[in-house]
Coordinates of C-alpha atoms in Angstrom, one line a residue:
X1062 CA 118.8 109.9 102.7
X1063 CA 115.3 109.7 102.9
X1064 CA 114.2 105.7 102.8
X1065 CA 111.3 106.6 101.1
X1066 CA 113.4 107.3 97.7
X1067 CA 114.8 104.1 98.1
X1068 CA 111.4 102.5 98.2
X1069 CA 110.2 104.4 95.1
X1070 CA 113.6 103.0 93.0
X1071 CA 113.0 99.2 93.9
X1072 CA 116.0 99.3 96.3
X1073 CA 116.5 98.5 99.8
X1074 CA 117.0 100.9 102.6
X1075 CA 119.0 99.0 104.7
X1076 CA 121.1 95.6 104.7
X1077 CA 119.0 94.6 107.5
X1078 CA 115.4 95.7 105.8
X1079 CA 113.6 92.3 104.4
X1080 CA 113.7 91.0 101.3
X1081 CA 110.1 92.2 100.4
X1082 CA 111.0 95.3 100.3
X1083 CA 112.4 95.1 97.2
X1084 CA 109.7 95.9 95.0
X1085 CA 108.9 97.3 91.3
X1086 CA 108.6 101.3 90.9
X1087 CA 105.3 102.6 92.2
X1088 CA 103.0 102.5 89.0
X1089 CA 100.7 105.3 87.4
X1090 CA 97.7 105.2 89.6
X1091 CA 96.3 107.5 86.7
X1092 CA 96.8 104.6 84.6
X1093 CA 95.2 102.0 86.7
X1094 CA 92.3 104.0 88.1
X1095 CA 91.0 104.6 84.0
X1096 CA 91.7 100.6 84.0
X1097 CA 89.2 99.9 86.4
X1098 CA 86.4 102.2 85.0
X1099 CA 87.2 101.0 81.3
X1100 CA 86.4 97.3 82.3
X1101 CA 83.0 99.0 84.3
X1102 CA 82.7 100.3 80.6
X1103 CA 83.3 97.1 78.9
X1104 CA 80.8 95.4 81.5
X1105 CA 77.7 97.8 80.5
X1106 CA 78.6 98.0 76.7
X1107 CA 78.1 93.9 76.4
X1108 CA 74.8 94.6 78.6
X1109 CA 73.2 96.8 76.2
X1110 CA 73.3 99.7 79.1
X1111 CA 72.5 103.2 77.7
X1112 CA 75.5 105.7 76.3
X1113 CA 77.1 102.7 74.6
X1114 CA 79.1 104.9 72.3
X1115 CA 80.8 106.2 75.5
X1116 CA 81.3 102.7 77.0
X1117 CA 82.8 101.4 74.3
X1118 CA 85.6 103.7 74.7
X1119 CA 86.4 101.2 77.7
X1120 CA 87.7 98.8 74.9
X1121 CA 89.7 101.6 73.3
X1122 CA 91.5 102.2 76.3
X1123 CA 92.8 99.2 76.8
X1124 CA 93.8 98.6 73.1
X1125 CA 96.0 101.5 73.6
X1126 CA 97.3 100.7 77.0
X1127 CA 98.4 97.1 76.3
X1128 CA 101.3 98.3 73.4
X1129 CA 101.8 101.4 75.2
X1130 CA 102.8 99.7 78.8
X1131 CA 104.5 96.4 77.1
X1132 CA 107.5 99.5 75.4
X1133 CA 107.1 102.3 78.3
X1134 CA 106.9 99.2 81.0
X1135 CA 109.8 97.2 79.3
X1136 CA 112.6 99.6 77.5
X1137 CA 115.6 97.4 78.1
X1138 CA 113.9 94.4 77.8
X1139 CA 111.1 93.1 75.6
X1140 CA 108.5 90.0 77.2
X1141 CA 109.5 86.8 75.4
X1142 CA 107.2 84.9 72.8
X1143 CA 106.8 82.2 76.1
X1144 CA 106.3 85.0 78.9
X1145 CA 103.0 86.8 76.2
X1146 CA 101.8 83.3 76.2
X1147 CA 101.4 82.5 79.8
X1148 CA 100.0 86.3 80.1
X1149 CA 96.9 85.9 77.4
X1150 CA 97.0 82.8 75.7
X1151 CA 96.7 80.5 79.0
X1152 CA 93.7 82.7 80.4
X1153 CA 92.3 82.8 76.7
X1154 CA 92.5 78.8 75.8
X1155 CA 91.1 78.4 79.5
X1156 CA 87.9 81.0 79.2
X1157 CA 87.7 79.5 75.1
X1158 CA 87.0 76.0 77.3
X1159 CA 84.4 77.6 79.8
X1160 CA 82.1 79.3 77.5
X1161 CA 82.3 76.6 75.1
X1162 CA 81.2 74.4 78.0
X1163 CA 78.3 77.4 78.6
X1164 CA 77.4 77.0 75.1
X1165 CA 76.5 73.3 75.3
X1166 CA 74.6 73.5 78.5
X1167 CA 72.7 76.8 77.3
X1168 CA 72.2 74.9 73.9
X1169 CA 73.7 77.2 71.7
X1170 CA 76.6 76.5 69.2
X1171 CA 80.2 75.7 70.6
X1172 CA 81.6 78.3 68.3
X1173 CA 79.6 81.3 67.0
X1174 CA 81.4 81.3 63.5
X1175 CA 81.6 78.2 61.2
X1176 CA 85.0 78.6 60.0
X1177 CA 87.4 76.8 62.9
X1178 CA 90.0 78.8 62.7
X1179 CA 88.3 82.4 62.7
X1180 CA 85.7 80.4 65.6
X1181 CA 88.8 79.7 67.6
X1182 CA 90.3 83.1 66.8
X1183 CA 87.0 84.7 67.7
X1184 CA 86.4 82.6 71.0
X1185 CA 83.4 80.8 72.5
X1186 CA 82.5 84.2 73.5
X1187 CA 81.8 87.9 72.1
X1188 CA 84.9 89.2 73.9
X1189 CA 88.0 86.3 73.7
X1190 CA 89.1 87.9 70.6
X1191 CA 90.9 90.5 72.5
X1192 CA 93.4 88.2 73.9
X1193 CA 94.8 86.3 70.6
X1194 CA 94.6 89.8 69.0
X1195 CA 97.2 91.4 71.6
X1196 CA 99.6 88.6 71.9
X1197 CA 100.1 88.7 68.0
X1198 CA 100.4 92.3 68.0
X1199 CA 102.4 92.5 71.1
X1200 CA 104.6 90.0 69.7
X1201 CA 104.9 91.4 66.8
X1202 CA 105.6 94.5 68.0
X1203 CA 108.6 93.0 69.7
X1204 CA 109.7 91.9 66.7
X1205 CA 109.8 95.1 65.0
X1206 CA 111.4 97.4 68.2
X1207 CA 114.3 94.8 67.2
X1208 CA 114.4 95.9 63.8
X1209 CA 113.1 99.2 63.0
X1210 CA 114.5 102.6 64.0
X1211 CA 112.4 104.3 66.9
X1212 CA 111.7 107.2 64.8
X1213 CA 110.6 105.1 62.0
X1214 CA 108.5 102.8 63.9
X1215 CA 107.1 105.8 66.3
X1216 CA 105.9 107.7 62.4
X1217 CA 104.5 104.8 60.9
X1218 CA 102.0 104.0 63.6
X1219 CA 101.0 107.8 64.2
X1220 CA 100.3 107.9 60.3
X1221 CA 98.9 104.9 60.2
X1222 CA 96.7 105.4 63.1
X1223 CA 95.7 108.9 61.9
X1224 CA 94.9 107.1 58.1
X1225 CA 93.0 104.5 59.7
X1226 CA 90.9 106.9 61.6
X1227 CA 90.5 109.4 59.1
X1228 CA 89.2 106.2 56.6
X1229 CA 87.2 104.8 59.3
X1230 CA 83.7 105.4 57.4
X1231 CA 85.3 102.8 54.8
X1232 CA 86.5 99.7 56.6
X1233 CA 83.8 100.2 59.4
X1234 CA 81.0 99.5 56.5
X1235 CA 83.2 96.6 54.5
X1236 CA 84.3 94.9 58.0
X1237 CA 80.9 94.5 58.6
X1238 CA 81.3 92.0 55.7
X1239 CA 84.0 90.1 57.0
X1240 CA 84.5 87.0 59.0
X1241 CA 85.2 88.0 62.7
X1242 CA 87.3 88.3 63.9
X1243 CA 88.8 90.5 61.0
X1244 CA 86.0 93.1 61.4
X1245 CA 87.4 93.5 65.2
X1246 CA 90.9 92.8 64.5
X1247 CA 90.7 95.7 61.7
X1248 CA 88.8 98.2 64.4
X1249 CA 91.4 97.4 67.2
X1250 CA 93.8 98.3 64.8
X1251 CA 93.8 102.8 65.3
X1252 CA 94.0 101.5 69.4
X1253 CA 97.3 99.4 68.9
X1254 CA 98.8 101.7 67.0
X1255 CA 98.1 104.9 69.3
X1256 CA 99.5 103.1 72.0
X1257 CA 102.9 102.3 70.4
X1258 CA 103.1 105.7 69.6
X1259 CA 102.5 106.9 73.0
X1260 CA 104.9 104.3 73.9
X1261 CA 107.8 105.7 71.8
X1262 CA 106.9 109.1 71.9
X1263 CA 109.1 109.9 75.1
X1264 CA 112.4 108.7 73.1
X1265 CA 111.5 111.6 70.6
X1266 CA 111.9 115.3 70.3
X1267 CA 108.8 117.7 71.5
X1268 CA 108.4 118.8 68.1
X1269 CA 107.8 115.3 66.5
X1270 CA 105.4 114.5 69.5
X1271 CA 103.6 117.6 68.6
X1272 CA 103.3 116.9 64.9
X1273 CA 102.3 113.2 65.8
X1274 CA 99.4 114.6 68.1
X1275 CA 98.5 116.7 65.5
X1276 CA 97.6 114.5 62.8
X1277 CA 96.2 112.0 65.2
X1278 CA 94.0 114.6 67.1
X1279 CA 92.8 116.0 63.5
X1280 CA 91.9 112.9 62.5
X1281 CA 90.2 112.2 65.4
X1282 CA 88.1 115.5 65.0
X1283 CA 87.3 114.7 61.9
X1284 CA 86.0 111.1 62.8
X1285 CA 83.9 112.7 65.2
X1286 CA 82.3 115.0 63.0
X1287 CA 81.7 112.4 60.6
X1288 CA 79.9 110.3 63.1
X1289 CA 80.7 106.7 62.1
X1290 CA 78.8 104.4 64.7
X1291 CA 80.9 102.3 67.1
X1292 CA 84.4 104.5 66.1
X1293 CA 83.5 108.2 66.3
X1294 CA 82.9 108.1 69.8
X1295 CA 84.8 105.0 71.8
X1296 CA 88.2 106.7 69.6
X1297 CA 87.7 110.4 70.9
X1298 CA 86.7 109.5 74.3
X1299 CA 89.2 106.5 74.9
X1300 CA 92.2 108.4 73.2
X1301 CA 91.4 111.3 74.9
X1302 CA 90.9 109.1 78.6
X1303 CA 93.9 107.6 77.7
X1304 CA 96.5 110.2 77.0
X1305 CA 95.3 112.1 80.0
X1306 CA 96.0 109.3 82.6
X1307 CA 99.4 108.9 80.6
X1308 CA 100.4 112.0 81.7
X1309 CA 98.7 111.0 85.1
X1310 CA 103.0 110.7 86.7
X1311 CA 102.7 115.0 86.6
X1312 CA 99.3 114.8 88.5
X1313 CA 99.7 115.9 92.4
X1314 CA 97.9 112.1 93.3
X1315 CA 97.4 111.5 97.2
X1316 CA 100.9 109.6 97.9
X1317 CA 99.1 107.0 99.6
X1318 CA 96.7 106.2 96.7
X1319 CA 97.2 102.8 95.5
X1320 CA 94.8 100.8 93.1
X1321 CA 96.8 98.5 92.0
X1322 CA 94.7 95.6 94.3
X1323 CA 91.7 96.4 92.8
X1324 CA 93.3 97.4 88.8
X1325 CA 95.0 93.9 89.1
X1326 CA 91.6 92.4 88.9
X1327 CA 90.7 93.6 85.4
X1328 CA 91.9 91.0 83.6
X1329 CA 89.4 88.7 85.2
X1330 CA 86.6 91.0 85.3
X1331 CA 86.9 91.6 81.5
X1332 CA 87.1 87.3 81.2
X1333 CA 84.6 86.3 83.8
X1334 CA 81.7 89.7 83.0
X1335 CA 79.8 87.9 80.5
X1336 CA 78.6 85.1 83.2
X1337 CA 77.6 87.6 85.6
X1338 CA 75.9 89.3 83.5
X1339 CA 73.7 86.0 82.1
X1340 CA 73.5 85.2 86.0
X1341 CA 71.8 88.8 86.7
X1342 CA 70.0 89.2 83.6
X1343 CA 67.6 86.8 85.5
X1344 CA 67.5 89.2 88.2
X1345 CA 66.9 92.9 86.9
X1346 CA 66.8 92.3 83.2
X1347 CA 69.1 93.5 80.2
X1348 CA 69.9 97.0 79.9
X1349 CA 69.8 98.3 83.1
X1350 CA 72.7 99.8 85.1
X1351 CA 71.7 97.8 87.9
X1352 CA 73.1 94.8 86.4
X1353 CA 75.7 96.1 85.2
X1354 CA 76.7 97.3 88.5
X1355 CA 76.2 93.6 90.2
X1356 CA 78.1 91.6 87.6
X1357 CA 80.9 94.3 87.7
X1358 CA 81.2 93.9 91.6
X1359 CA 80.3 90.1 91.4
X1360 CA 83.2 89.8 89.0
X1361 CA 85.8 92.4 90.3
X1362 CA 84.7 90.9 93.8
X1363 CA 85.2 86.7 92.9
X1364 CA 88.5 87.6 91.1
X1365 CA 90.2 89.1 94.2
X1366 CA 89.0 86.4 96.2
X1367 CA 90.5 83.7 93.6
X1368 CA 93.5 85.9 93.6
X1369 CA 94.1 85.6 97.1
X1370 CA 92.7 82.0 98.1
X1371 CA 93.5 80.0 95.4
X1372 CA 96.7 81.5 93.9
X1373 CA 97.3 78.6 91.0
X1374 CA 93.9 80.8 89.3
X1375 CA 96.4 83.6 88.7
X1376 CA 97.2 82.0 85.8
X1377 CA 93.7 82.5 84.3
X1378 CA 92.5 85.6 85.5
X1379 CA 95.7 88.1 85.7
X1380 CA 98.1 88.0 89.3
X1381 CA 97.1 89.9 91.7
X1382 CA 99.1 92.7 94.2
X1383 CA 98.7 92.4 97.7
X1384 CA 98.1 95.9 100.0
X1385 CA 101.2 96.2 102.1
X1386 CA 101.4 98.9 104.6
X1387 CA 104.5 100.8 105.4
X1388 CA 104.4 100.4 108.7
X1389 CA 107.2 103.0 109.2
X1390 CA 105.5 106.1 107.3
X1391 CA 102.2 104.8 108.1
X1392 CA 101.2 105.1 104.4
X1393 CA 100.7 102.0 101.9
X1394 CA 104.1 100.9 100.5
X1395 CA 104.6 100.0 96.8
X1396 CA 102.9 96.4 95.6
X1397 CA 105.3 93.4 94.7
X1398 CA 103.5 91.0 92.5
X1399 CA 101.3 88.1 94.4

């Protein structure tokens, strides 16, 4: 049998093969090549760059990805309460510390909103919400898979996503009312739901998927022609980005294609962008590609570093995966986890 298979199933070849051969299935590189350019996305949408309506999708991606790979990822086995901590909660309370720090030195206000508990929910920073958000709704999420029959589950967050999209012009204009992080929490809300859908979907018939799909992708049509600011566009591009790489596991992909070193950085680039960017702004201004650029590769670049040198700062900025060659086909082998 060819050894090859055995790699791609997590096993070992042979009794006398090393133990580090026994590694996780080979990932969708489809999946982690749209991570990469949805945190360049991210990176120029807080910078002010031109086509920020297109950008923004970056943040939709990853709204969807995060419920979507947390069922597809983990079918027999949901993350504990403790294991979604370490992953956001640790980086967030860490990052809350730094900017807060950032805040004081630049003279500006520890927390940006006056109520603690939406500050704290809402971060030191623009972009902290995110993690808080995900835990609970990954956690919750958890909670329900337990609970709630996969069809049932997989139908309420298509409808719900396709009602939420379809009313967008209404909670877009009251969230701007709202104290963040509601207003974001209530905009992330389409994202999370899409990706659970996309995450039960394949434990459904074809027929139900198409319906699903349906309503969502009228909805989305709809949402575009309607043009509501900061929705219209991140929703159709990042749902449409998204599905695509999804199906990225039917794509003919170079078989020795592997992101994963440089996709295992996003976590930190999406924490650490906001500094680089302050540090560059100095340098070519606000707005400009060029910055964005530098504090992209200034932060992808430090966090693989950290990743590598210093591996306790996996806990703060997302673990990275090392780039092991299979010396045997000549072509890289599947990552374990650093």
């Amino acid at each position: 049998m060819d050894s090859r298979a055995h790699v791609r199933r997590g096993t070992c070849p042979g009794r006398d093969e090393p133990s580090s051969y026994r590694v996780p299935p080979r990932r969708n590189q489809a999946i982690e090549l749209l991570r990469i350019v949805a945190a360049y996305g991210i990176v120029a949408y807080h910078a002010g760059a031109p086509f920020r309506e297109v950008t923004y999708a970056g943040l939709v991606v990853f709204l969807i990805l995060a419920p979507y790979v947390s069922l597809a990822g983990n079918r027999k086995k949901a993350r504990s309460v403790r294991s979604l901590a370490v992953a956001y909660l640790v980086p967030w309370l860490f990052w809350l510390l730094f900017y807060g720090m950032l805040n004081l030195k630049w003279g500006r206000p520890l927390l940006p909103v006056e109520n603690p508990v939406a500050g704290l929910l809402y971060g030191t920073s623009e972009h902290l919400w995110f993690l808080p958000a995900v835990f609970i709704a990954i956690a919750l999420l958890n909670f329900l898979t337990k609970r709630i029959p996969v069809p049932v589950l997989f139908w309420i967050s298509a409808l719900g996503a396709a009602l939420l999209l379809a009313s967008a012009p209404v909670w877009r204009s009251a969230g701007a009312g709202l104290v963040p992080p509601l207003g974001q929490w209530i905009h992330a809300a389409p994202g999370l739901l899409i990706g659970v859908a996309l995450g039960l979907a394949g434990q459904l018939s074809f027929t139900a998927r198409a319906f699903a799909a349906t309503l969502v992708g009228t909805a989305l049509i709809c949402l575009a022609f309607g043009i509501v600011p900061g929705v219209s566009g991140p929703y159709l591009v990042g749902t449409l980005a998204a599905a695509i790489a999804i199906a990225g596991h039917r794509w003919r992909l170079p078989a020795n294609l592997d992101v994963q070193p440089l996709s295992s950085c996003t976590l930190g680039v999406y924490l650490s962008h906001i500094f680089w960017l302050a540090v560059f702004y100095r340098v070519s201004g606000e707005g400009s590609y060029t910055t964005v650029t530098a504090a992209f590769l200034c932060a992808l670049g430090a966090t693989w570093l950290l990743q590598r040198l210093v591996p306790p700062s996996q806990w703060v900025i997302g673990r990275g995966f090392p780039f092991r060659m299979d010396v045997r086909t000549l072509r890289p082998s599947p990552n374990t986890a650093g």
